Structure formats: structure tokens, C-alpha cells
Amino acid sequence: MIKRLILLPVFLISSLISIGQNNDSVIVFKSEKDLLKISKQVYFFEDKEGKLTIEDIQKPEYQRKFKKSDKEILKFGTISGKVWVKITVSNHTKKDFFLEARTAVIWYLDFYKPDRTGKLVLTTQTGIMRPMKNREMDNNFFLFKLSDTSATQTYYLVASSDHPISLPLTLATAQVHFEHRYPYILFFGAFLGLVLIMFFYNLFVYFSVRDSAYLYYCGYLLTSLCLFMFTTGNYAYQYNIVSYFSEYLYVFIFLMTCTICLFLVKLLQQSRQTLFFKILSLYTIIVAVLTIVNLVTGHYRAYNEAFQVLTIVFNFYIFFYSLAEYRKGNTQARFVVFGFSFFLLGAGIHIAENLRIIDRTDFIFIANASIVGISLEVLMFSLALGDRINILRREKEVSQNALLAQTKENEKLVKEQNIILEQKVTEKTQQLSIANSTKDKLFSIIGHDLRGPVASLISLLDLIAEDYITEEEFKALTSKLQRSVKNMHNTLENLLQWSKSQMESIEAYPQTLAIEDLVKEDFRLYEITAQNKNIQFFTELHNTQPPYADENHIRLVLRNLIGNALKFTPTGGTVLVTCQDKMQDTKESMVEIVIRDTGVGMSAENAAKLFDRGQIFTTYGTAGEKGTGLGLLLCKEMVEKNGGQIGVSSELGKGSSFYFTLPITPLEKNND
């Protein structure tokens, strides 16, 4: 008894020393209710060539190369070889306990544990590139059953992957492992539910409004959901569908790139001509090329590094571009700014973990920063699309108001056009009424003026045919008959010219005119009439430049005006034709031609009626000559057609002066 009491302190001291040593190298599993995070208590060795076997590793030269971990999670980034992890455990419970590698994207995991003889043997070959049946338990992550002996045992876990290697290691019973997995399942379930709700909601909105931005967003949600299911170790692993898609993971990355780029272009209302669209197109092409190279060559590691750099540059570009767009007044850009802010923050934390700058903690949001970031990003984009509906609604209201205003304006224009049309119809009706009245009056006058000379001619011819008159009597009547026939000829000539002007447009073919020759020609035409009334013709031509007009038109004008002057000038009177240069109010040089007579003249009231197209005014000449009044209307049309003006000045009992102007020859005008 005394001996035992003496040995007791020695035993306690040695036990304490032993416990201290175990805490440093041996992991003691004492309670079946505990979950031990053992990443800081394991040793690791990087086999860069990946050729070592378990026998090689147990040799002293390699055992000395194992390093003690000091991190919450073993992180090795992307390596070309293998990572050997040595775990020494002592089980002080009577329960089976398991080592769990709480990771999702390790391609290959090999687990070695001692058999009954103490020899290390390969018991499990698993990883996402291997069948689900290889796993010791049907679990999202990787569980490895340890020996049920209470003796201290050493185990080896070998990891290799073309993705970054991250190994959060824990020890617990199967039940405790499952209990600690529930928060993550709930977290990912919330993420999955959020994404699915937004997916179906925006898909429904797309079919309602047919806006392609909603369809692109749905594609982005679907590809993002697949990526996170395949890279976070949840749900997709439950049914072993990850192994089918792991080699094609970057195809989903490419599809996500296409949908997010199309969505951003549509959301920010950028055309294909903008630099923004061209840069996004270039980014998509580069991702497509990298994806094809990855599928053909299988260089996942190089692709992953290039893609990470490219993604960081791309996201920063989108962030700053959206910020600039928001400052310009694009309200939709603010959602992109906030969305990419959350994404960049989550991606930054995730990259910091991969680079071993920070360790995971028990805080679930830090441990899953990338998922939190993408969740907040898709939420911001969903809010942006919700705001887009309001924008579309406001644009629709503005468009409808504009359409309503345009409709009212059109109605107003139609009413105004109807009023104008009614006015034109009224004016046209009045003109037609005046024209009909003019026509009736004209034909009445023509009928009266032609009936007399024709009747006289018929009577005379009847007398001649019946030999009722002698030759001397016939000669006596010839001069009177001649005047009647000439008068009838002038009337018919004017009538034909007027009819032609009414049926078709009068076209002028101007040329340089010799006014003196035209006047003398008309004097010869009316020579007999002037002799019968003892009327003298005079001319005073002082124009220095010849007029420029249509010769036939001016012949008609001179013939009518000289004929009228003879008609209304009594016996013994005079007719004077003058021509001189005249400057218009527009400072344009013209030639003015005046036909002045010493006839009966007229009142100012009658003078105002002479060139009125709305009525035909005529009086008898001094020898009983009768005109139609049509000649002066023709004169007005002909003069105006040639660029001139016509008028009259007269005083009752003192004669009349008819004058008209014509432009000068263009060549002479330019020389002036």
C-alpha cells in the first residue's frame, strides 16, 4: 500500500507529460458528443511529383519532411502532385468515430489505415472523380471510419486534384457529423430556395412582358445554381450527379458568362456599338476559347488560374463602369454597383482563404462568403428587374400619353384641314359659279356680237344671189361689211386664245423683241380702219434695251390694245404708242409700253372692271363697234405670264392710256 502511494505521484507526473505529448502529436477522442477540428493537429507533406507510395512515406527520410499544421483548414492551392496528411488518433470512447474531409471539389482521396497486424493498407478510394459507391457512407462530404481500437493509431489521407485543395478535417461519431451538417444544409437550402423562387418569378415575368433581360437573368440564375451545387458539396452530391459534371464544370462557367454579359448589356441599355458591349463580347470569346482548350487538353490547373485572373479583372471593370453609368443618370446601374460590390467582397474573402491569408471560423457566413456574395448579387439583380418593370410601366404611360396627345393633335389637324377644305370648296364653288356666270355672259355677248355681222353677211349674199342690188350698191356696202367681218374675226381670235388658256397652261417662250416692228405691223393691220375714222398713228420709242418676252403673246396684247384704242377714238383723233425704260420698285429694269388715245375715256369705276376676271365688261365704240371684253383679260394673262404687269389710266371725255411692262433681255440686264 505504501509502495503504491509512493508510485502514485510518479504516475501522475508521467501521465501529465504523456498527455502534453499527445496534445502535440496524438489526437485524443474522449467524448462521443464532441466534434473535434483537427486541422491544427495533423502533419502534412507535399509530394510534388505524386509518385511516392505508402511504403515510401513510412521511411524516415520522408517522415522527417512532414510539417505540423498551424491552420484551421489545410490549404494547398492548386498543386501538380499529391498531399499526404498524417493523422495520429487515440479513441477513448466505445463508439465508432469517423474522420470527415468537409470539402467538395477534391478529385481523388485515398485513405490508409492499419490492419489487425498494424500494417497500413489502402481501405478507401474516393473523390468526386470516383463513383459514389466507393464512399464508406452515403454522405455529401467524405467520411472515413477509424479503427475501433483504443490504441493509438496513425492514418494517412492522400489528396490530389486539379482544383485548389482545401481540407477542413474533423473527428466525431456519424451522428454528431450529421448534426453539425444541418446548419450548412439549411443555409444552402435557403440559397437554393431563393434562387429557385427568383428563377420561376422572373421566368413568369418574361412570358408576361417578353423582355429578354428577364430570360437572360433566368439563365444566369440556373447556371449559378448548378455551379454552386457542384462546388459546395450539397444536394448534388446526395445523388452522385457531381461526378458526371465535374469534367464539364467550366462549360457551366462559360454559359454563366454568356448569360450575365447579355443580361448586363440589356439591363444597362447598351447598344452593340458601345465599347462596353465590345469588351463583354471579347471577355466571352476568351472564356469560350479557354473552355475549349480545357476540354481538349485537360489542363484544368492552368485554366483555373487564368480564369481567376480574368474574372477578377472583368468584375472590377463591370463595377467601375456601372458606377460611371450611375453618375451619368442611369438608375439601373446602381443595382449592378451594389450587386458586384457584394460579389467582389465574397470573392475576396474566398480568395483570401485559398491564399491562406485568413482561416475559416465557425461563422457560417464567413465560411461561405462566396455564396453569400452571389446570393446578395442575384438579389440586387432581381430588384433591378423589379425596378425595370416600373420603368417600363412609366415608359408605357409616357408613350400612351404621347400617343393620346398625338391623336388629339391629329384630330385638331383633321378639323383644321376640314375647315380649310370646306373653305377651299366654298371658294372653288364661288369661282365655278362666277366662271359659269362669266361663261353664260360671254356666250351671250359672243352670240349677240356674231349674230349681227353673220346676219348682215347672209342678207347681203342673198341680195347678190337674187340680183336685187347693183354693183355700185354692193361696192358701197363693202366697207361696212369689211368692218363687220374684221370685228367678227378679232372676236373669234380672242375667243380661241381664251379657250386655249382655260383648257391648258399658257407656256411662254421668251426671246428678244423688236417692239418697233411689232407696232408697225399692227398699224398696217388697222390702216383701213384708221383711214375710215381719219385717225392718225404716232410712235415714240425711247427704250435703250429691248424687252424679253414671248413674241406671239405680245402680238396679241398689242393687237388688242391698239384695236381698242381705234374703237374708242372718235373721227379725227390720234393713237400714240410709246416705249421707254422704267425702274421697278424692286430696282429691276423693265421696258414700259403705253398705248394712249384721245378717245372717249371712261370713269374710274369702269376702269377698275376692265381686268377683273370675275366679270366681263364691254362698251360700244365711237362708230358703234362692239367687243366681248375678253381681249383685255387675255392681255392681262399674257403680260403676267411673261413677268410683267398691265394697267390703265383714263378720264371720262379725255382718252385712255393702257400700259404694260416687260423684262429686259437677261444678257443686257447682267451687263448693267
XYZ file of C-alpha atoms in Angstrom:
672
model
C 0.000 0.000 0.000
C 2.788 2.410 0.924
C 4.551 1.415 -2.264
C 1.525 2.332 -4.303
C 1.234 5.694 -2.588
C 4.846 6.406 -3.391
C 4.400 5.455 -7.070
C 1.184 7.484 -7.462
C 2.846 10.938 -7.846
C 5.297 9.471 -10.322
C 2.417 8.012 -12.338
C 0.523 11.310 -12.306
C 3.558 13.269 -13.439
C 4.267 10.797 -16.230
C 0.602 10.893 -17.239
C 0.634 14.663 -17.430
C 3.790 14.537 -19.521
C 2.176 11.913 -21.720
C -0.987 13.995 -22.120
C 1.068 17.010 -23.083
C 2.892 14.999 -25.683
C -0.395 13.575 -27.020
C -1.876 17.050 -27.346
C 1.022 17.905 -29.589
C 1.100 14.819 -31.805
C -1.711 12.483 -30.790
C -5.357 13.470 -31.166
C -7.331 12.100 -28.224
C -11.007 11.423 -28.873
C -12.612 11.378 -25.403
C -16.329 12.142 -25.797
C -18.805 10.733 -28.269
C -20.681 14.063 -28.180
C -17.734 16.151 -29.312
C -16.751 17.251 -32.820
C -13.024 17.839 -32.972
C -11.487 20.165 -35.543
C -8.112 18.552 -36.001
C -6.536 20.543 -38.865
C -4.039 22.147 -36.455
C -3.030 18.746 -35.000
C -2.095 16.913 -38.177
C 1.097 16.715 -40.207
C 1.347 17.127 -43.960
C 3.832 16.575 -46.739
C 3.613 17.730 -50.386
C 4.635 15.070 -52.881
C 5.193 17.410 -55.806
C 5.754 14.641 -58.319
C 2.972 12.433 -56.948
C 4.949 9.187 -57.317
C 5.503 8.146 -53.693
C 3.803 5.069 -52.257
C 2.701 4.332 -48.689
C 5.884 2.304 -48.208
C 7.996 5.277 -49.315
C 6.193 7.638 -46.993
C 6.914 5.462 -43.929
C 10.639 5.740 -44.489
C 12.487 8.031 -42.024
C 13.748 10.420 -44.690
C 10.201 11.227 -45.696
C 8.800 11.154 -42.175
C 11.183 13.967 -41.290
C 9.696 16.067 -44.106
C 6.224 16.107 -42.576
C 5.271 19.522 -41.159
C 2.910 20.349 -38.345
C -0.179 22.298 -39.495
C -0.989 25.579 -37.787
C -4.142 26.464 -39.766
C -7.819 25.853 -39.158
C -8.010 24.453 -42.682
C -5.307 22.771 -44.690
C -4.984 24.818 -47.875
C -2.566 23.969 -50.631
C -3.947 25.803 -53.623
C -3.565 24.122 -56.992
C -0.661 21.667 -56.989
C 0.544 19.179 -59.583
C 1.298 16.311 -57.202
C -0.246 14.857 -54.038
C -0.669 15.962 -50.442
C -0.057 13.373 -47.690
C -1.752 14.083 -44.366
C -0.691 12.074 -41.289
C -3.224 11.759 -38.508
C -2.475 10.075 -35.163
C -5.576 9.335 -33.067
C -6.387 7.663 -29.765
C -10.046 6.666 -29.230
C -11.054 6.691 -25.546
C -14.728 6.002 -26.249
C -16.627 2.861 -27.047
C -18.282 4.365 -30.159
C -17.260 4.190 -33.792
C -15.926 7.509 -34.928
C -15.127 8.957 -38.319
C -12.706 11.315 -39.964
C -14.532 13.776 -42.243
C -12.991 15.850 -45.022
C -15.579 18.618 -45.276
C -14.775 19.538 -48.858
C -16.465 19.194 -52.212
C -14.040 19.515 -55.078
C -11.219 17.099 -54.278
C -10.808 14.900 -57.310
C -9.103 11.951 -55.572
C -8.897 10.950 -51.886
C -7.113 7.785 -50.707
C -7.343 6.648 -47.079
C -4.820 4.326 -45.426
C -5.377 2.748 -42.018
C -3.629 -0.081 -40.138
C -4.996 -3.603 -40.346
C -5.011 -6.073 -37.446
C -1.294 -6.620 -37.878
C -0.572 -2.885 -37.803
C 0.283 -2.669 -41.495
C -1.053 0.381 -43.330
C -3.400 -0.645 -46.131
C -5.477 1.294 -48.671
C -9.081 0.939 -47.487
C -10.922 3.686 -49.337
C -10.517 5.319 -52.744
C -12.981 8.139 -53.192
C -13.270 11.707 -54.501
C -15.597 13.437 -56.936
C -13.989 11.705 -59.911
C -14.813 8.289 -58.457
C -18.175 6.535 -58.086
C -20.429 7.273 -55.148
C -20.385 3.591 -54.141
C -16.714 3.946 -53.170
C -17.668 6.127 -50.219
C -17.799 4.421 -46.849
C -21.022 6.304 -46.047
C -23.644 7.945 -48.220
C -22.691 11.499 -47.380
C -22.294 14.860 -49.120
C -18.682 15.077 -47.983
C -16.108 12.342 -47.386
C -16.241 10.151 -44.238
C -13.596 7.592 -43.264
C -14.181 5.117 -40.438
C -11.306 4.840 -37.994
C -10.267 1.681 -36.123
C -12.419 0.805 -33.121
C -9.390 0.010 -31.006
C -8.446 2.249 -28.111
C -4.811 2.032 -29.074
C -3.108 4.971 -30.677
C -3.255 4.583 -34.451
C -1.713 6.532 -37.341
C -3.701 7.134 -40.534
C -2.803 8.693 -43.875
C -5.085 10.698 -46.138
C -3.801 11.365 -49.667
C -5.411 14.172 -51.741
C -4.851 15.174 -55.357
C -6.894 17.482 -57.581
C -6.612 19.880 -60.457
C -8.712 22.277 -58.400
C -7.374 24.104 -55.304
C -7.056 21.634 -52.436
C -8.777 22.623 -49.201
C -9.148 20.100 -46.333
C -11.214 21.053 -43.278
C -10.757 17.919 -41.112
C -12.993 16.912 -38.212
C -13.434 13.881 -35.914
C -16.776 12.766 -34.494
C -19.289 9.992 -34.482
C -21.520 9.693 -37.540
C -24.471 11.161 -35.651
C -22.511 14.202 -34.496
C -21.203 14.756 -38.027
C -24.755 14.774 -39.351
C -25.950 17.136 -36.611
C -23.227 19.640 -37.413
C -24.071 19.402 -41.095
C -27.654 20.652 -40.618
C -26.839 24.406 -40.470
C -24.992 24.107 -43.765
C -27.862 22.161 -45.289
C -30.308 24.820 -44.121
C -28.019 27.560 -45.390
C -27.715 26.018 -48.825
C -31.398 25.160 -48.783
C -32.195 28.841 -48.227
C -29.854 29.764 -51.051
C -31.418 27.147 -53.315
C -34.931 28.295 -52.420
C -34.048 31.942 -53.020
C -32.591 31.201 -56.433
C -35.480 28.958 -57.477
C -38.091 31.495 -56.372
C -36.386 34.253 -58.323
C -35.922 31.917 -61.302
C -39.594 30.991 -61.629
C -40.794 34.508 -60.807
C -38.629 36.141 -63.461
C -39.464 33.392 -65.948
C -43.147 34.174 -65.397
C -42.438 37.896 -65.823
C -40.607 37.178 -69.080
C -43.619 35.397 -70.546
C -45.749 38.357 -69.423
C -43.670 41.260 -70.724
C -41.459 39.482 -73.286
C -38.393 41.409 -72.146
C -35.255 39.380 -72.922
C -33.473 40.808 -69.844
C -35.610 38.512 -67.656
C -34.760 35.473 -69.783
C -31.016 36.197 -69.575
C -31.349 36.621 -65.818
C -33.099 33.241 -65.521
C -30.224 31.641 -67.438
C -27.730 33.306 -65.107
C -29.613 32.012 -62.041
C -29.757 28.472 -63.393
C -26.055 28.264 -64.282
C -25.049 29.886 -60.969
C -27.160 27.367 -59.072
C -25.537 24.439 -60.879
C -22.036 25.787 -60.240
C -22.553 26.213 -56.511
C -24.230 22.839 -56.187
C -21.238 21.208 -57.845
C -18.594 23.109 -55.876
C -20.005 23.324 -52.330
C -20.779 19.698 -51.526
C -24.522 19.914 -51.076
C -27.576 18.286 -52.650
C -25.907 17.468 -55.936
C -23.603 15.056 -54.050
C -26.572 13.404 -52.451
C -27.447 11.803 -55.770
C -23.899 11.473 -57.130
C -24.537 13.745 -60.106
C -21.395 15.770 -59.460
C -19.108 13.115 -60.882
C -20.908 13.381 -64.199
C -20.391 17.126 -64.483
C -17.058 17.734 -62.777
C -15.081 17.476 -66.010
C -17.514 19.865 -67.691
C -17.654 22.364 -64.865
C -16.157 25.134 -66.994
C -18.850 24.674 -69.616
C -21.277 25.932 -66.990
C -18.878 28.781 -66.263
C -18.953 29.712 -69.956
C -22.771 29.567 -70.037
C -22.931 31.714 -66.902
C -20.553 34.199 -68.560
C -22.760 34.440 -71.658
C -25.956 34.977 -69.691
C -24.509 37.572 -67.296
C -22.975 39.552 -70.170
C -26.217 39.561 -72.163
C -28.132 40.488 -69.021
C -25.851 43.428 -68.193
C -25.998 44.781 -71.757
C -29.784 44.634 -71.688
C -30.131 45.994 -68.156
C -27.797 48.950 -68.725
C -29.397 49.592 -72.143
C -26.138 49.422 -74.068
C -26.178 49.116 -77.851
C -23.899 46.865 -79.879
C -21.880 49.875 -80.980
C -20.686 50.762 -77.466
C -17.255 49.888 -76.091
C -18.955 48.166 -73.149
C -20.647 45.640 -75.450
C -17.416 45.015 -77.346
C -15.415 44.384 -74.146
C -18.057 41.973 -72.824
C -18.056 40.183 -76.173
C -14.262 39.894 -76.044
C -14.439 38.526 -72.490
C -16.990 35.912 -73.561
C -14.853 34.858 -76.517
C -11.772 34.460 -74.289
C -13.749 32.321 -71.809
C -15.044 30.212 -74.707
C -11.501 29.653 -76.024
C -10.218 28.734 -72.556
C -13.118 26.320 -72.080
C -12.437 24.590 -75.397
C -8.711 24.330 -74.620
C -9.589 22.942 -71.196
C -11.901 20.276 -72.642
C -9.420 19.259 -75.350
C -6.183 19.273 -73.336
C -7.446 18.650 -69.799
C -5.208 21.404 -68.360
C -7.590 22.291 -65.571
C -4.956 23.869 -63.391
C -3.753 26.384 -65.977
C -7.315 27.150 -66.973
C -8.340 27.729 -63.378
C -5.535 30.213 -62.729
C -6.148 32.105 -65.986
C -9.865 32.193 -65.371
C -9.494 33.540 -61.839
C -7.325 36.442 -63.027
C -9.660 37.138 -65.932
C -12.740 37.027 -63.682
C -11.268 39.483 -61.193
C -10.401 41.958 -63.962
C -13.834 41.522 -65.539
C -15.737 42.085 -62.293
C -13.770 45.202 -61.429
C -14.419 46.566 -64.926
C -18.179 45.968 -64.557
C -18.146 47.578 -61.127
C -16.417 50.800 -62.198
C -18.295 51.037 -65.497
C -21.640 50.691 -63.702
C -20.547 53.300 -61.196
C -19.765 55.697 -64.056
C -23.140 54.927 -65.677
C -24.942 55.641 -62.401
C -23.219 59.006 -62.139
C -24.469 59.767 -65.650
C -28.049 59.190 -64.526
C -28.623 55.522 -65.400
C -30.667 54.463 -62.358
C -30.465 50.758 -63.209
C -26.680 50.879 -62.821
C -26.919 51.364 -59.049
C -28.187 47.791 -58.640
C -25.243 46.484 -60.646
C -22.850 48.512 -58.475
C -24.279 47.055 -55.246
C -24.547 43.557 -56.724
C -20.929 43.441 -57.858
C -19.819 45.009 -54.585
C -21.274 42.042 -52.690
C -19.874 39.599 -55.216
C -16.380 41.107 -55.089
C -16.458 41.119 -51.289
C -17.449 37.448 -51.141
C -14.925 36.526 -53.843
C -12.220 38.456 -51.989
C -12.835 36.534 -48.781
C -12.869 33.255 -50.711
C -9.577 34.101 -52.474
C -8.053 35.179 -49.162
C -8.941 31.753 -47.761
C -7.400 29.983 -50.730
C -4.232 32.064 -50.343
C -4.179 31.176 -46.622
C -4.483 34.808 -45.613
C -7.448 34.055 -43.357
C -8.845 30.843 -41.870
C -12.422 29.810 -41.703
C -14.178 30.351 -38.443
C -17.380 28.943 -37.025
C -19.276 31.884 -38.511
C -21.197 30.304 -41.380
C -21.335 33.479 -43.478
C -17.563 33.862 -43.431
C -17.103 30.184 -44.200
C -19.387 30.544 -47.214
C -18.552 34.108 -48.219
C -18.692 33.403 -51.961
C -22.221 32.025 -51.714
C -23.350 34.930 -49.549
C -21.863 37.335 -52.097
C -23.522 35.686 -55.084
C -26.849 35.484 -53.174
C -26.808 39.205 -52.480
C -25.763 39.851 -56.075
C -28.666 37.929 -57.586
C -30.959 39.646 -55.091
C -29.751 43.050 -56.315
C -30.289 41.986 -59.913
C -33.778 40.830 -59.048
C -34.504 44.227 -57.511
C -33.132 45.825 -60.669
C -35.576 43.834 -62.782
C -38.381 44.790 -60.419
C -37.427 48.424 -60.906
C -37.242 47.749 -64.642
C -40.937 46.844 -64.575
C -41.670 50.249 -63.048
C -39.517 51.902 -65.708
C -41.312 50.002 -68.466
C -44.640 50.971 -66.917
C -43.642 54.625 -66.784
C -42.347 54.464 -70.355
C -45.623 52.869 -71.411
C -47.585 55.628 -69.683
C -45.408 58.278 -71.334
C -45.845 56.540 -74.684
C -49.591 56.310 -74.208
C -49.799 59.969 -73.191
C -47.695 60.931 -76.192
C -49.913 58.800 -78.420
C -53.015 60.382 -76.899
C -51.566 63.857 -77.400
C -50.615 62.943 -80.957
C -54.119 61.608 -81.549
C -55.624 64.838 -80.251
C -53.199 66.822 -82.374
C -54.154 64.717 -85.388
C -57.829 65.300 -84.653
C -57.128 69.008 -84.413
C -55.226 68.927 -87.702
C -58.038 66.956 -89.320
C -60.560 69.517 -88.125
C -58.361 72.353 -89.369
C -57.877 70.571 -92.678
C -61.617 70.036 -92.930
C -62.204 73.724 -92.281
C -59.575 74.650 -94.880
C -61.065 72.122 -97.280
C -64.533 73.490 -96.712
C -63.218 76.997 -97.322
C -61.490 75.834 -100.495
C -64.630 74.032 -101.619
C -66.635 77.178 -100.923
C -64.088 79.316 -102.787
C -63.987 76.824 -105.636
C -67.783 76.748 -105.746
C -67.848 80.521 -105.849
C -65.206 80.514 -108.579
C -67.153 77.937 -110.544
C -70.307 79.978 -110.043
C -68.514 83.111 -111.252
C -66.988 81.149 -114.111
C -70.379 79.799 -115.121
C -71.845 83.255 -114.870
C -68.927 84.615 -116.898
C -69.310 81.857 -119.431
C -73.039 82.481 -119.777
C -72.496 86.214 -120.138
C -69.600 85.645 -122.539
C -71.538 83.385 -124.822
C -74.492 85.778 -124.663
C -72.227 88.630 -125.783
C -70.488 86.475 -128.381
C -73.808 85.277 -129.700
C -75.059 88.847 -129.915
C -71.819 90.169 -131.495
C -71.527 87.392 -134.027
C -75.188 87.186 -134.902
C -75.292 90.735 -136.355
C -72.296 90.506 -138.752
C -73.238 86.988 -139.811
C -76.837 88.003 -140.420
C -75.671 91.054 -142.420
C -73.352 88.876 -144.476
C -76.100 86.334 -145.169
C -78.541 89.065 -146.168
C -76.004 90.668 -148.467
C -75.165 87.369 -150.101
C -78.874 86.642 -150.596
C -79.348 90.030 -152.277
C -76.397 89.364 -154.546
C -77.654 85.888 -155.416
C -81.105 87.262 -156.296
C -79.627 90.222 -158.233
C -81.515 92.695 -156.034
C -78.592 95.090 -155.722
C -76.437 96.701 -158.347
C -72.686 96.620 -158.475
C -72.482 100.208 -157.327
C -74.655 99.435 -154.274
C -72.537 96.391 -153.465
C -69.344 98.446 -153.534
C -70.988 100.977 -151.238
C -71.780 98.242 -148.711
C -68.370 96.560 -148.952
C -66.560 98.827 -146.483
C -69.256 98.348 -143.851
C -69.267 94.609 -144.434
C -65.473 94.546 -144.178
C -65.533 96.185 -140.735
C -68.123 93.699 -139.509
C -66.126 90.690 -140.730
C -62.870 92.019 -139.190
C -64.634 92.636 -135.926
C -66.027 89.119 -136.056
C -62.519 87.775 -136.848
C -60.991 89.537 -133.841
C -63.758 88.236 -131.641
C -63.180 84.663 -132.801
C -59.401 85.024 -132.426
C -59.742 86.249 -128.824
C -62.250 83.523 -128.088
C -59.883 80.826 -129.363
C -56.973 82.232 -127.329
C -59.106 82.464 -124.193
C -60.410 78.910 -124.645
C -56.871 77.624 -125.039
C -55.719 79.416 -121.867
C -58.608 77.900 -119.913
C -58.026 74.345 -121.141
C -54.250 74.241 -120.786
C -51.424 76.152 -119.160
C -50.022 79.010 -121.210
C -46.338 78.448 -121.805
C -44.083 81.399 -122.619
C -41.078 81.055 -124.919
C -39.308 84.394 -124.426
C -36.931 85.993 -126.850
C -35.554 89.460 -127.572
C -38.299 91.554 -129.207
C -38.167 94.461 -131.651
C -41.131 96.473 -130.354
C -40.998 98.993 -133.227
C -41.518 96.238 -135.828
C -44.438 94.743 -133.918
C -46.145 98.141 -133.534
C -45.739 98.992 -137.249
C -47.169 95.579 -138.140
C -50.318 96.307 -136.125
C -50.571 99.808 -137.616
C -50.674 98.234 -141.082
C -53.304 95.746 -139.861
C -55.610 98.556 -138.718
C -54.671 101.021 -141.515
C -58.063 100.884 -143.287
C -59.952 101.305 -140.016
C -57.805 104.293 -139.112
C -58.337 105.876 -142.543
C -62.109 105.405 -142.347
C -62.135 107.254 -138.985
C -59.396 109.701 -140.002
C -57.242 108.627 -137.022
C -53.505 109.220 -137.052
C -50.877 106.792 -135.612
C -47.778 108.040 -133.815
C -44.858 106.283 -132.069
C -42.247 107.495 -129.588
C -39.730 104.732 -128.874
C -37.083 105.742 -126.320
C -36.135 102.376 -124.832
C -32.417 101.665 -124.726
C -32.850 97.930 -124.099
C -35.195 95.524 -125.905
C -37.805 93.576 -123.903
C -37.505 89.826 -123.410
C -40.864 88.023 -123.880
C -42.902 85.601 -125.998
C -43.448 87.225 -129.424
C -46.897 85.686 -130.073
C -48.132 86.759 -126.662
C -47.021 90.380 -127.164
C -48.511 90.469 -130.701
C -51.891 89.551 -129.194
C -51.520 92.203 -126.480
C -50.573 94.977 -128.931
C -53.295 93.956 -131.387
C -55.991 94.098 -128.723
C -54.839 97.350 -127.145
C -54.352 99.205 -130.478
C -57.662 97.837 -131.729
C -59.419 99.083 -128.598
C -57.763 102.490 -128.964
C -59.122 102.804 -132.543
C -62.550 101.598 -131.426
C -62.990 104.236 -128.728
C -61.288 107.157 -130.529
C -63.646 109.400 -132.499
C -63.019 110.636 -136.049
C -60.027 112.912 -136.293
C -58.353 111.545 -133.154
C -54.866 110.143 -132.567
C -53.312 106.910 -131.187
C -49.822 107.150 -129.711
C -47.573 104.166 -128.814
C -44.573 104.923 -126.595
C -41.796 102.665 -125.282
C -39.275 103.624 -122.601
C -37.055 102.195 -119.841
C -38.514 102.034 -116.363
C -37.126 101.025 -112.958
C -39.460 98.874 -110.810
C -39.842 99.227 -107.033
C -37.676 96.132 -106.786
C -34.942 98.084 -108.586
C -35.336 95.776 -111.570
C -35.016 97.329 -115.026
C -38.118 96.916 -117.221
C -39.477 98.231 -120.512
C -42.831 100.067 -120.317
C -45.081 100.192 -123.404
C -48.025 102.670 -123.414
C -50.939 102.878 -125.902
C -52.513 106.310 -125.458
C -55.629 107.526 -127.361
C -57.687 110.708 -127.500
C -60.925 108.801 -127.230
C -63.987 108.979 -125.064
C -62.214 107.725 -121.922
C -64.022 106.113 -119.000
C -64.842 106.559 -115.358
C -62.617 105.179 -112.615
C -65.387 102.718 -111.694
C -65.470 101.263 -115.200
C -61.658 101.272 -115.449
C -61.493 99.046 -112.348
C -63.720 96.451 -114.082
C -61.572 96.017 -117.176
C -59.075 93.433 -115.780
C -61.424 91.729 -113.297
C -61.618 88.028 -114.108
C -64.837 87.756 -112.177
C -66.798 89.780 -114.722
C -66.729 90.755 -118.381
C -67.103 94.477 -119.060
C -67.623 95.946 -122.530
C -68.982 99.100 -124.177
C -69.684 100.265 -127.712
C -67.024 102.094 -129.708
C -67.406 105.563 -131.267
C -68.591 104.036 -134.568
C -70.831 101.502 -132.897
C -68.095 98.823 -132.632
C -68.923 96.116 -130.113
C -66.369 93.962 -128.289
C -66.624 90.972 -125.940
C -64.416 92.365 -123.182
C -62.419 89.143 -123.458
C -59.383 90.728 -125.111
C -58.244 92.656 -122.043
C -58.417 89.540 -119.863
C -56.197 87.765 -122.380
C -53.798 90.708 -122.350
C -53.533 90.532 -118.571
C -52.783 86.791 -118.643
C -50.191 87.128 -121.407
C -48.358 90.038 -119.801
C -48.235 88.401 -116.363
C -47.091 85.124 -117.923
C -44.087 86.981 -119.320
C -43.199 88.564 -115.978
C -44.797 91.970 -116.461
C -47.771 93.997 -115.244
C -50.638 95.723 -117.020
C -52.833 98.675 -116.077
C -54.928 101.607 -117.316
C -55.325 105.270 -116.546
C -58.324 107.115 -118.002
C -60.517 110.126 -117.549
C -64.014 110.407 -118.987
C -64.003 112.508 -122.185
C -60.191 112.853 -122.276
C -58.995 109.492 -123.562
C -57.264 106.454 -122.033
C -53.714 105.146 -121.594
C -53.130 101.384 -121.420
C -49.629 100.447 -120.281
C -47.764 97.207 -119.603
C -44.204 96.327 -118.609
C -41.849 93.601 -119.801
C -38.453 92.438 -118.511
C -35.317 93.289 -120.435
C -33.004 90.806 -122.143
C -31.140 88.765 -119.433
C -27.774 89.438 -121.137
C -28.357 93.161 -121.137
C -29.559 93.011 -117.559
C -26.373 91.316 -116.409
C -24.245 93.874 -118.259
C -25.961 96.629 -116.349
